[in-house]
Backbone as a printed PyTorch tensor [residue, N CA C, xyz], in Angstrom:
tensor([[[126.2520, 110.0950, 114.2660],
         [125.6470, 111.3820, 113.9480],
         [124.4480, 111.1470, 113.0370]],

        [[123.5050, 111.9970, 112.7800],
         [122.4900, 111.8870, 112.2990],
         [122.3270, 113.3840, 111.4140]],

        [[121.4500, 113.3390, 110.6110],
         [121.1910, 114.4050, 109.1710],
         [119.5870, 114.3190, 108.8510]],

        [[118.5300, 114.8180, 108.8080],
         [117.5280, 114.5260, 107.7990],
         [117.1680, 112.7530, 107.8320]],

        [[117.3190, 111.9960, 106.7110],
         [116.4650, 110.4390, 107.4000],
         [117.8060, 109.7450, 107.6710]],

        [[118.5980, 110.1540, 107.5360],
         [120.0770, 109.0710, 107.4870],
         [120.8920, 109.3400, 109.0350]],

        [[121.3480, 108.0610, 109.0780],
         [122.0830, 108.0260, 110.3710],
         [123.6220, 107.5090, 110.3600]],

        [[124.4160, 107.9710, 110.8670],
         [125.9050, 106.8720, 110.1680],
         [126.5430, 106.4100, 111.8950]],

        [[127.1510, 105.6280, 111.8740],
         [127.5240, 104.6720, 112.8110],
         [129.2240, 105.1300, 112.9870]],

        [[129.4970, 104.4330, 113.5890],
         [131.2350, 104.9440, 114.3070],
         [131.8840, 104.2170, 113.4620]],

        [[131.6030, 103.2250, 112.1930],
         [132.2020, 102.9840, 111.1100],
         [132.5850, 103.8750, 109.8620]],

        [[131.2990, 104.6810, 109.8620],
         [130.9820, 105.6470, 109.0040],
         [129.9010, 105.1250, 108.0310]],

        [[129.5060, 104.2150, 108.0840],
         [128.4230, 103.5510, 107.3790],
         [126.9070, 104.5610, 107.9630]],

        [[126.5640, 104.3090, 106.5450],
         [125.2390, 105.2730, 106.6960],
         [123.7670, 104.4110, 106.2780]],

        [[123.1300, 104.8960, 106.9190],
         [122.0040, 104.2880, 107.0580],
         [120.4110, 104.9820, 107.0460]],

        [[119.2690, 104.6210, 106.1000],
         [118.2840, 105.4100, 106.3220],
         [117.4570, 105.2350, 107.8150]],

        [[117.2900, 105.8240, 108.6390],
         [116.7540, 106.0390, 109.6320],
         [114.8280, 105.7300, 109.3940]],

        [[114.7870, 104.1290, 109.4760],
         [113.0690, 103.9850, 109.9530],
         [112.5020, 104.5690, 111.0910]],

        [[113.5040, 104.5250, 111.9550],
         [112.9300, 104.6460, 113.4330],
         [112.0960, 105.8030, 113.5610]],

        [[112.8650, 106.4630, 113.4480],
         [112.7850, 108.0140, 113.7570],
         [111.9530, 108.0410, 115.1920]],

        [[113.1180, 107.8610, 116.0950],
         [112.6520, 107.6270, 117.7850],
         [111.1650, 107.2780, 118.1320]],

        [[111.1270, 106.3840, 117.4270],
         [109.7560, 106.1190, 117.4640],
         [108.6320, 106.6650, 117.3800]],

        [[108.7190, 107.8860, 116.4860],
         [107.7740, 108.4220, 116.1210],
         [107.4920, 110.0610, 115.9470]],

        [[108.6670, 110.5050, 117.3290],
         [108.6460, 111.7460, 117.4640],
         [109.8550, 112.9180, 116.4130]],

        [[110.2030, 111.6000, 115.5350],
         [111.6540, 112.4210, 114.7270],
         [110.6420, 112.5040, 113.4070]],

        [[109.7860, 112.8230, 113.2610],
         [109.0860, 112.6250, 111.9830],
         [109.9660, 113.6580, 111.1150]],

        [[110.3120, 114.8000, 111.5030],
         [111.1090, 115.5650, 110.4540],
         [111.7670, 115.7490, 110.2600]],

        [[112.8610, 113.9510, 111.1030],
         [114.0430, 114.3790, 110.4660],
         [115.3600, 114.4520, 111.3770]],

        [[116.4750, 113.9040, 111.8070],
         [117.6500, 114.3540, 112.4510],
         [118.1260, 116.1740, 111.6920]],

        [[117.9600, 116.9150, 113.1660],
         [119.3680, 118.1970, 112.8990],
         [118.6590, 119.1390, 111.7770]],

        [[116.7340, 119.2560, 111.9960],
         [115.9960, 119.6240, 110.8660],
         [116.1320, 121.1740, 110.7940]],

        [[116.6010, 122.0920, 110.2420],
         [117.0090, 123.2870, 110.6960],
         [115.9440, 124.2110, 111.2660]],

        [[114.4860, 123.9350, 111.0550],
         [113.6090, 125.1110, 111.3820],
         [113.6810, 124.7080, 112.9200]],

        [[113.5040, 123.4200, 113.1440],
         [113.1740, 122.7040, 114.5090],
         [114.9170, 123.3880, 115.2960]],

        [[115.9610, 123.1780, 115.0470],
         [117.2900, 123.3580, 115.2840],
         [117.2750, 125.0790, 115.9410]],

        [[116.4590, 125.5570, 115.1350],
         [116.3580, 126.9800, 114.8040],
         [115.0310, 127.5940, 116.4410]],

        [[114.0820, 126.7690, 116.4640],
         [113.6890, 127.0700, 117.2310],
         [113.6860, 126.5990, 118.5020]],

        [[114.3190, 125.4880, 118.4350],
         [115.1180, 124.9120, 120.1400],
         [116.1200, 126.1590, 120.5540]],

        [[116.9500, 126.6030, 119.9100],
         [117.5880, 127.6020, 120.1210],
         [116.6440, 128.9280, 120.9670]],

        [[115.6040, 129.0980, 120.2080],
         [115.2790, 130.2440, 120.8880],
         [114.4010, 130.2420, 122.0700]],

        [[113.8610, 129.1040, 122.1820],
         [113.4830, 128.7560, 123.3770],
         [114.4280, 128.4480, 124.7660]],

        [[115.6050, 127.4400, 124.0570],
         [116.5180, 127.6740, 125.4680],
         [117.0690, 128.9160, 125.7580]],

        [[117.1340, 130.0650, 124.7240],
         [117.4980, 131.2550, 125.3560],
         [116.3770, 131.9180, 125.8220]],

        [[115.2120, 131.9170, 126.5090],
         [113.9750, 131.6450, 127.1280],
         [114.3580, 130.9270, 128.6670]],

        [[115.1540, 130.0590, 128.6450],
         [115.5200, 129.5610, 130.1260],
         [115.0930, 128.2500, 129.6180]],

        [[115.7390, 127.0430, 130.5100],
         [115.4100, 125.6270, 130.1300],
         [114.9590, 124.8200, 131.0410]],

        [[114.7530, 125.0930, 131.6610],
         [113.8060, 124.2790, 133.2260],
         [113.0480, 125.2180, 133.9440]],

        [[112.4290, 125.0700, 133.8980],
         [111.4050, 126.2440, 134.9120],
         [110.7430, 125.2770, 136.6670]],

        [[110.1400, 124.3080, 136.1740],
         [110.0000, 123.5410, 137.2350],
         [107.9470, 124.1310, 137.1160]],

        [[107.5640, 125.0810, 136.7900],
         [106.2860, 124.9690, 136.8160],
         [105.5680, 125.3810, 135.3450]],

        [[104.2390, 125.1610, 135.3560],
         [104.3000, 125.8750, 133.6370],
         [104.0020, 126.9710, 133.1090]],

        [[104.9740, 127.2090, 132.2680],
         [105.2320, 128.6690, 131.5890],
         [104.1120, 129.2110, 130.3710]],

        [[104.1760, 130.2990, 129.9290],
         [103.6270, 131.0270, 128.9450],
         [103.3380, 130.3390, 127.5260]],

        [[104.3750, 129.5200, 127.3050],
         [104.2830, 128.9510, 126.0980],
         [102.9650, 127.9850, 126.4390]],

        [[103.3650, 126.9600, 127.4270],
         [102.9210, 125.8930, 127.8230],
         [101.2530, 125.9180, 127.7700]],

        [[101.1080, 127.2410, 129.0340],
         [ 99.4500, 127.7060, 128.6570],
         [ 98.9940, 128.3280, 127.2860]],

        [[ 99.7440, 128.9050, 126.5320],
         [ 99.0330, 128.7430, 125.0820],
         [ 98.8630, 128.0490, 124.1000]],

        [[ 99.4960, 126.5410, 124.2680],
         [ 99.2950, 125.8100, 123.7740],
         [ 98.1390, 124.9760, 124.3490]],

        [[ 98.0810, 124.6950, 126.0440],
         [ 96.9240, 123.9840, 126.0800],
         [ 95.7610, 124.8830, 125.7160]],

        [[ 95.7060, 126.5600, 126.1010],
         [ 94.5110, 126.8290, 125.1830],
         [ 94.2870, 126.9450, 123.7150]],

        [[ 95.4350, 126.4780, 123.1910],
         [ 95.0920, 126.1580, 121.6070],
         [ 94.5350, 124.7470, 121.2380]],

        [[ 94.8360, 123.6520, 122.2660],
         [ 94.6740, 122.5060, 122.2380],
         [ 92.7720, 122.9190, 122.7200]],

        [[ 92.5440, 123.1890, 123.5730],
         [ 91.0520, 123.2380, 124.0570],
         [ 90.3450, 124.1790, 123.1780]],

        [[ 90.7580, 125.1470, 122.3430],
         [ 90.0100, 125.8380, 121.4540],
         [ 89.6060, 124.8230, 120.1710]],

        [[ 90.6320, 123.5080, 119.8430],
         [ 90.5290, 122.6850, 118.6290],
         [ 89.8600, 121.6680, 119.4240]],

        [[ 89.5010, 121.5920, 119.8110],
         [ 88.9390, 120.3640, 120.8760],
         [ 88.3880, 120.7520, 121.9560]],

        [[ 86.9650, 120.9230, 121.6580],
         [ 86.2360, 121.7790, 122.4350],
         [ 85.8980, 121.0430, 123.8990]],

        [[ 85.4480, 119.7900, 123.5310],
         [ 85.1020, 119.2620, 124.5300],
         [ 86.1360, 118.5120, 125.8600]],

        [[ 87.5600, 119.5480, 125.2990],
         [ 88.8340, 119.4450, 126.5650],
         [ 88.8320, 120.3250, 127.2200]],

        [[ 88.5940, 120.1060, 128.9100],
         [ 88.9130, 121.3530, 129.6300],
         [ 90.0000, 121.5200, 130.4550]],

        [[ 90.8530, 120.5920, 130.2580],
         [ 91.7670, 120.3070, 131.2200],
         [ 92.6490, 119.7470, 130.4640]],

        [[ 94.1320, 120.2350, 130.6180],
         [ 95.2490, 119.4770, 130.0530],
         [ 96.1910, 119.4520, 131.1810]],

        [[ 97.1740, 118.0560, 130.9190],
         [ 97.9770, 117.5990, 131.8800],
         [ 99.6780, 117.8020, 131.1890]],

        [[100.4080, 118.8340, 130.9440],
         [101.6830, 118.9010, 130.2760],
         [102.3020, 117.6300, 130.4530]],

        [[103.1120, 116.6910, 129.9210],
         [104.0210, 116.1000, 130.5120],
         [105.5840, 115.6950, 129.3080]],

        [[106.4150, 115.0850, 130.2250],
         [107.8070, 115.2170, 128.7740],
         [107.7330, 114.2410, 127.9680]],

        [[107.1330, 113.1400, 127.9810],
         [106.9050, 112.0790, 127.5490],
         [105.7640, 111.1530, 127.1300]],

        [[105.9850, 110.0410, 126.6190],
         [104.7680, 109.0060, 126.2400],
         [104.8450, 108.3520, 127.3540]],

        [[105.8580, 107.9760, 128.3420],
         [105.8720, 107.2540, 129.1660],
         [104.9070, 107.8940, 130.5220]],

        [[105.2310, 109.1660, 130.7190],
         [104.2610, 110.1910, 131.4320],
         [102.9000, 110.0210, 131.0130]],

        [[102.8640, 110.5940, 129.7600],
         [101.3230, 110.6860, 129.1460],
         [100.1940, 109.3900, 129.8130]],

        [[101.2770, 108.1820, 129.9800],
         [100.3820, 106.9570, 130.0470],
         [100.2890, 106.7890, 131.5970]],

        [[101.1400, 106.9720, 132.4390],
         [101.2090, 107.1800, 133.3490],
         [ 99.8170, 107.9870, 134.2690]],

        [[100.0280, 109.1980, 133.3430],
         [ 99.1570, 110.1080, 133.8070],
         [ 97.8740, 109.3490, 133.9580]],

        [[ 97.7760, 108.7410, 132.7220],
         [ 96.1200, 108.5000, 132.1930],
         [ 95.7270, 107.2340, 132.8590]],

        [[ 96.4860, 106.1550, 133.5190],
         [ 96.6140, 104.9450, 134.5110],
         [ 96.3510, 105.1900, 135.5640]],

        [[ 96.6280, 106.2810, 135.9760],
         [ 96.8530, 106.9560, 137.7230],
         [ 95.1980, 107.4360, 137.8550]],

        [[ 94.9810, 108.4920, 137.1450],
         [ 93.7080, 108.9490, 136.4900],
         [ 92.5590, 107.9630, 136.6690]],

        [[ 92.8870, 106.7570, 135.6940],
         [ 91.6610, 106.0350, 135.4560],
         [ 91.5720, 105.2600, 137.1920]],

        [[ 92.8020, 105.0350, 137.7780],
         [ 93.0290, 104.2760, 138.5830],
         [ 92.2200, 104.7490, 139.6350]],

        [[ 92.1500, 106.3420, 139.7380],
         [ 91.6900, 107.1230, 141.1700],
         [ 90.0950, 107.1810, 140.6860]],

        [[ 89.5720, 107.7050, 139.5600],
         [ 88.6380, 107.5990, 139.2230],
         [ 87.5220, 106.6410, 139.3120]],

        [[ 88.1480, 105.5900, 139.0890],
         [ 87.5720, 104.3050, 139.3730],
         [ 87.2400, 103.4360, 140.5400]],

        [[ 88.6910, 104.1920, 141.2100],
         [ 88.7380, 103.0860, 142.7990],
         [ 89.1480, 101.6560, 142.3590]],

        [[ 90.0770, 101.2050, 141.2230],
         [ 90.0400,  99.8730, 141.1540],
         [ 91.7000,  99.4840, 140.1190]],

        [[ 92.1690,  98.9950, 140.7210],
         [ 93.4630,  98.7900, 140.5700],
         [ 94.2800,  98.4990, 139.3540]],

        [[ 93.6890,  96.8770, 138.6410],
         [ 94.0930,  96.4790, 137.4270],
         [ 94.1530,  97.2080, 136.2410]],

        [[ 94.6200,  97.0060, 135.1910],
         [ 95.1110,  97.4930, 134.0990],
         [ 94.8800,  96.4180, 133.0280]],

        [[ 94.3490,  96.5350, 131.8570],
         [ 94.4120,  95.4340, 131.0220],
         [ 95.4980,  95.9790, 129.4830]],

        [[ 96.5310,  95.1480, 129.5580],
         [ 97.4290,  95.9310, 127.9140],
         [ 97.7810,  94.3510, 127.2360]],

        [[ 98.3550,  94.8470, 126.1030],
         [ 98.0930,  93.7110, 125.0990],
         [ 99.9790,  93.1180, 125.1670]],

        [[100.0950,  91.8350, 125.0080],
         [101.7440,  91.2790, 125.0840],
         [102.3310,  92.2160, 123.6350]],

        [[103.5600,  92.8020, 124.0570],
         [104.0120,  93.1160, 122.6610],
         [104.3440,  94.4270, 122.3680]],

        [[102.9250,  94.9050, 123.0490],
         [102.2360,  96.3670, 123.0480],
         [103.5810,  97.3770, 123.6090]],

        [[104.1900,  98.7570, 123.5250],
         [105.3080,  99.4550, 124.4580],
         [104.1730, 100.8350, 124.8580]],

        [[104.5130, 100.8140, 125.9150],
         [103.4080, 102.3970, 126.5680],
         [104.2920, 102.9940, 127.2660]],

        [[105.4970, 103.4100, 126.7740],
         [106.5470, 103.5660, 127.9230],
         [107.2540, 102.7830, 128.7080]],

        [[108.4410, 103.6470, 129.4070],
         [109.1750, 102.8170, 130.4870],
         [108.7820, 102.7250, 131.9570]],

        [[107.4640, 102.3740, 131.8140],
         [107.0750, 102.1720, 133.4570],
         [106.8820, 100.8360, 133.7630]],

        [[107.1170,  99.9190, 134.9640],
         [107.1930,  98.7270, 135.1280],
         [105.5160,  98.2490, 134.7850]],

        [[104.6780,  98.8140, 134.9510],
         [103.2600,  98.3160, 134.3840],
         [103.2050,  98.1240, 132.7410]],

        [[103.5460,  99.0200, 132.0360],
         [104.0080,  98.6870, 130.8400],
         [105.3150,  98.0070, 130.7920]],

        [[105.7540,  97.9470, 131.1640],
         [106.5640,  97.3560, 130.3440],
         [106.7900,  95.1230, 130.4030]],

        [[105.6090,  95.1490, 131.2590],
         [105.0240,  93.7670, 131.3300],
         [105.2010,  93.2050, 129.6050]],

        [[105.7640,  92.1690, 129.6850],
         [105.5920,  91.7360, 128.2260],
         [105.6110,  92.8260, 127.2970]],

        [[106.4580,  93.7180, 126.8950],
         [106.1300,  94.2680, 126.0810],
         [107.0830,  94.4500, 125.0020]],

        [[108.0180,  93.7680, 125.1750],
         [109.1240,  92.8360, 123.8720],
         [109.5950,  94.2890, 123.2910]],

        [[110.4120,  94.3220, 123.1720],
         [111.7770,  95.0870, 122.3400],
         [111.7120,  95.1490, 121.0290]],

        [[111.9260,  95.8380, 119.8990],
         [111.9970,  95.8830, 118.8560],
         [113.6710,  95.4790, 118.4060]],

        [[114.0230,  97.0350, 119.1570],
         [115.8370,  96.7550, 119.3320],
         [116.5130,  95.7440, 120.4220]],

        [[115.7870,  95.0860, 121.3480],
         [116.6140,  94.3200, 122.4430],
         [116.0560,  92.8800, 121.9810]],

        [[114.8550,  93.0100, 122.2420],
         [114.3320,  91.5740, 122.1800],
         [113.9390,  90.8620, 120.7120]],

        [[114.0020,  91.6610, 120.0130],
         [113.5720,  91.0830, 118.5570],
         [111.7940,  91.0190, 118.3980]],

        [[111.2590,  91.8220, 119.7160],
         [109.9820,  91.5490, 119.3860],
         [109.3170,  90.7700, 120.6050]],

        [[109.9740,  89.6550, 121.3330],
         [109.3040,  88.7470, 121.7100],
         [109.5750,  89.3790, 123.5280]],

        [[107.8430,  89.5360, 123.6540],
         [107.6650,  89.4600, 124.9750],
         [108.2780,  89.3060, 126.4380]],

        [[108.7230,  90.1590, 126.9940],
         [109.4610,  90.0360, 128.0350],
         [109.4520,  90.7800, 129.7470]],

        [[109.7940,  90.2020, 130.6340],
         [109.6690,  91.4830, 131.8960],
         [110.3430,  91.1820, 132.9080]],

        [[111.3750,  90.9480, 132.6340],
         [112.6210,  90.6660, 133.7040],
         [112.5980,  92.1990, 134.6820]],

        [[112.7360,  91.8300, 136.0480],
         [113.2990,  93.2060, 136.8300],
         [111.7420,  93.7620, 137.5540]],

        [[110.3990,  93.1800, 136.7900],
         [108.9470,  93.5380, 137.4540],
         [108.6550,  92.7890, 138.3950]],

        [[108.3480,  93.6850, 139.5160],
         [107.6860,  93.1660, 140.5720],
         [106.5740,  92.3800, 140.6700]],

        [[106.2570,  91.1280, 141.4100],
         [105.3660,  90.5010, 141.4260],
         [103.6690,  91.2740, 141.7810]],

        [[104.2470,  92.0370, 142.4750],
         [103.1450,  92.8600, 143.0560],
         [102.1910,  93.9610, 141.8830]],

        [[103.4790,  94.5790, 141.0040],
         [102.8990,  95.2220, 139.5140],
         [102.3900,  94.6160, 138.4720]],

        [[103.3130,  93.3340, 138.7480],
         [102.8830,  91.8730, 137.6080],
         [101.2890,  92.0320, 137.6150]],

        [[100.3980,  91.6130, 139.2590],
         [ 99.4580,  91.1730, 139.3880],
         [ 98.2600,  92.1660, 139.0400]],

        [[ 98.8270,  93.4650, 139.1210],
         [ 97.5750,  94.2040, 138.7130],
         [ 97.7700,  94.8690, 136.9680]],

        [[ 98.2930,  93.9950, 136.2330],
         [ 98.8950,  94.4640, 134.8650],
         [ 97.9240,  93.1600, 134.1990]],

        [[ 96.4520,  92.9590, 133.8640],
         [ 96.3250,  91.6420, 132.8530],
         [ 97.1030,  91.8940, 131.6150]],

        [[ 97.1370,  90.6120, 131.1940],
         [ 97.7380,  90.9510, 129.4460],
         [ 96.8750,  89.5960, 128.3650]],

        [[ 96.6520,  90.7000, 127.5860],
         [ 95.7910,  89.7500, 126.5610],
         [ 96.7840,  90.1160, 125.6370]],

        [[ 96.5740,  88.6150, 124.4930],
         [ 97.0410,  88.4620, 122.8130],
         [ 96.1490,  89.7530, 122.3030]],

        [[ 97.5090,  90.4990, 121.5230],
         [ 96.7910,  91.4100, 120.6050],
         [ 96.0710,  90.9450, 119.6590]],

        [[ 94.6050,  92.0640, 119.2180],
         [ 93.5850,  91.7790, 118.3520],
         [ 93.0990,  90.2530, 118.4970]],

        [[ 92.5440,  90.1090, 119.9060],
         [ 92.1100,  89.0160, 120.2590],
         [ 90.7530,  89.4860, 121.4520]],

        [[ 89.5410,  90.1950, 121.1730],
         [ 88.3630,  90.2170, 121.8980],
         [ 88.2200,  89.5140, 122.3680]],

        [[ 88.3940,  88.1830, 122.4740],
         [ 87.5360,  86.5960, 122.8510],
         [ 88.4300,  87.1740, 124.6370]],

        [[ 89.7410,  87.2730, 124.6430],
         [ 90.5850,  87.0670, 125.5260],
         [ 90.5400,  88.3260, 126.0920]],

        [[ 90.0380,  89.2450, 125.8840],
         [ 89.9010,  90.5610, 126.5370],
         [ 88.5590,  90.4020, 127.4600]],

        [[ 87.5610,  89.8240, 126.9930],
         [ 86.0790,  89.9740, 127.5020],
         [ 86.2820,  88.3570, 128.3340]],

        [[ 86.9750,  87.9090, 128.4930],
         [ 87.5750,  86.8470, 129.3330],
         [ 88.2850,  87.0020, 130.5640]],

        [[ 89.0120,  88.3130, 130.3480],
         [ 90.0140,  89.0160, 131.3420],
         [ 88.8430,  89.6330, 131.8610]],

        [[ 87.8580,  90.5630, 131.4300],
         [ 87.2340,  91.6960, 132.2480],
         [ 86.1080,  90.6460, 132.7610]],

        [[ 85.4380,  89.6430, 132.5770],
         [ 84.6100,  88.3830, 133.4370],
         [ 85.1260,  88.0500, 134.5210]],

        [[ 87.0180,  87.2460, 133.9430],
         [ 87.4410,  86.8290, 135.1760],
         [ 87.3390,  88.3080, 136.8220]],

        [[ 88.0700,  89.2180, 136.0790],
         [ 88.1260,  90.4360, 137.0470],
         [ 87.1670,  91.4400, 137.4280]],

        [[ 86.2930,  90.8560, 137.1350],
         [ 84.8460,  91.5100, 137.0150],
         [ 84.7700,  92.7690, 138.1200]],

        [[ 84.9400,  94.3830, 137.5600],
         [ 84.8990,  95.0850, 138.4790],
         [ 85.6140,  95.7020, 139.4340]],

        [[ 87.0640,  94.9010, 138.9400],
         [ 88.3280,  95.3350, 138.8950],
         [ 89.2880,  96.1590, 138.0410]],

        [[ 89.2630,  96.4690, 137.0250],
         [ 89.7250,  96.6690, 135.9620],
         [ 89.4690,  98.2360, 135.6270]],

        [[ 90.4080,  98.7110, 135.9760],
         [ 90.5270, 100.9850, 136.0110],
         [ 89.9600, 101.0200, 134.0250]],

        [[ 90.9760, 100.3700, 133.7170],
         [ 91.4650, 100.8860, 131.9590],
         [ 92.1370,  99.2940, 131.1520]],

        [[ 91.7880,  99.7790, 129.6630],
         [ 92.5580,  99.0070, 128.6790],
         [ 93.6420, 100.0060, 128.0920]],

        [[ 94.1430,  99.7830, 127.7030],
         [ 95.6000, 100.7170, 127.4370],
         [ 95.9310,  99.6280, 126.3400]],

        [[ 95.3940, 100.4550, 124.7930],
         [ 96.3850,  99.3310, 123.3130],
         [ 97.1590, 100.4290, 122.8080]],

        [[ 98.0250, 100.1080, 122.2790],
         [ 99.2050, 100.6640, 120.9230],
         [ 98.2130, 100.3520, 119.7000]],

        [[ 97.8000, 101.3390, 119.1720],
         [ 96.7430, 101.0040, 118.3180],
         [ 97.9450, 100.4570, 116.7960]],

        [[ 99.0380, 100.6890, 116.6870],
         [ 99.7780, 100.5060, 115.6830],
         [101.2370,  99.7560, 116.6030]],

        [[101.0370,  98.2360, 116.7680],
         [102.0520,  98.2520, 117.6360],
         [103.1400,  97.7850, 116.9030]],

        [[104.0970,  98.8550, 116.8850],
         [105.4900,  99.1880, 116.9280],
         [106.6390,  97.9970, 116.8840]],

        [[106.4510,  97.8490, 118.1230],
         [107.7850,  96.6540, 118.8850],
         [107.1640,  95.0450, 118.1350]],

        [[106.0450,  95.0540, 117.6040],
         [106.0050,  93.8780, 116.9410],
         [105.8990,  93.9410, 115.2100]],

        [[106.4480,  94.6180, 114.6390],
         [106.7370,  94.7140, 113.2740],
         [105.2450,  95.5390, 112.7370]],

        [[104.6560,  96.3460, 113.4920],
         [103.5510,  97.8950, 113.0210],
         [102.5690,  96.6470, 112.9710]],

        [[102.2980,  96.2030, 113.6640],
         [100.7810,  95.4500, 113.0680],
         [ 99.6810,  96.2320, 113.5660]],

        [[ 98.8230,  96.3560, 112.2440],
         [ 97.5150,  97.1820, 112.9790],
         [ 96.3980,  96.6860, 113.5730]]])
């Protein structure tokens, strides 16, 4: 169970909560305003399948603070978000590859998740058991905060290459900026 920053285990041992699901618990396990307004939204209905009232006033609150957005893409996740923006650069471009950094997490999609080492599984260190050879090949991966090896990748692939995709604060390798 979880409270505010603490978490306790099936021992009963309690623990302050760093994680905070990686980013999106910023305020907290079971925070009552948040508690308070999940409630009134699922009595609102909880799947709709297309997007609702809320949904469009938030992207026009998002494009009123950010003028130069005219278009927003809803989605449930970071793993979506990146998705979206891969697919995007991918069609836009006409050109397949992807360049992300070893280490780096962009979600659970087999393109990310190329080398992209575990915090909780792997201890960090680089991994991609279960990826297809075929996703492998259009995924480069450069050493983070390493230019020399990025402008090496986009030479070798010259003209291939949709997007770079970094974790500007990566996470799964102990927050290095």
């Amino acid at each position: 169970s979880a409270r505010g920053a603490h978490l306790r285990d099936v021992d009963g041992n309690t623990y302050i909560d760093y994680i905070n699901s990686w980013g999106p618990q910023i305020l907290g396990h079971a925070h009552p305003p948040v508690i308070d307004a999940v409630k009134r939204a699922a009595e609102k209905g909880t799947s709709f399948g297309t997007p609702t009232e809320l949904e469009t006033q938030i992207a026009e609150l998002i494009c009123e603070m950010v003028p130069y957005i005219d278009q927003i893409r809803m989605v449930n996740s970071g793993t979506e978000a990146c998705m979206s923006a891969i697919r995007l650069a991918r069609g836009f471009t006409g050109r397949e590859k992807i360049v992300k950094f070893a280490g780096c997490y962009h979600g659970h999609s087999d393109a990310f998740l190329i080398q992209a080492g575990s915090g909780a599984v792997t201890f960090g260190a680089p991994s991609s058991p279960g990826v297809t050879q075929g996703t492998a090949k259009d995924t480069l991966l450069a050493p983070y905060n390493d230019l020399g090896a990025v402008e090496a990748l986009l030479q070798e692939h010259d003209g291939q290459v949709a997007a770079i995709i970094v974790e500007p604060v990566a996470g799964n390798m102990g927050c290095i900026p």
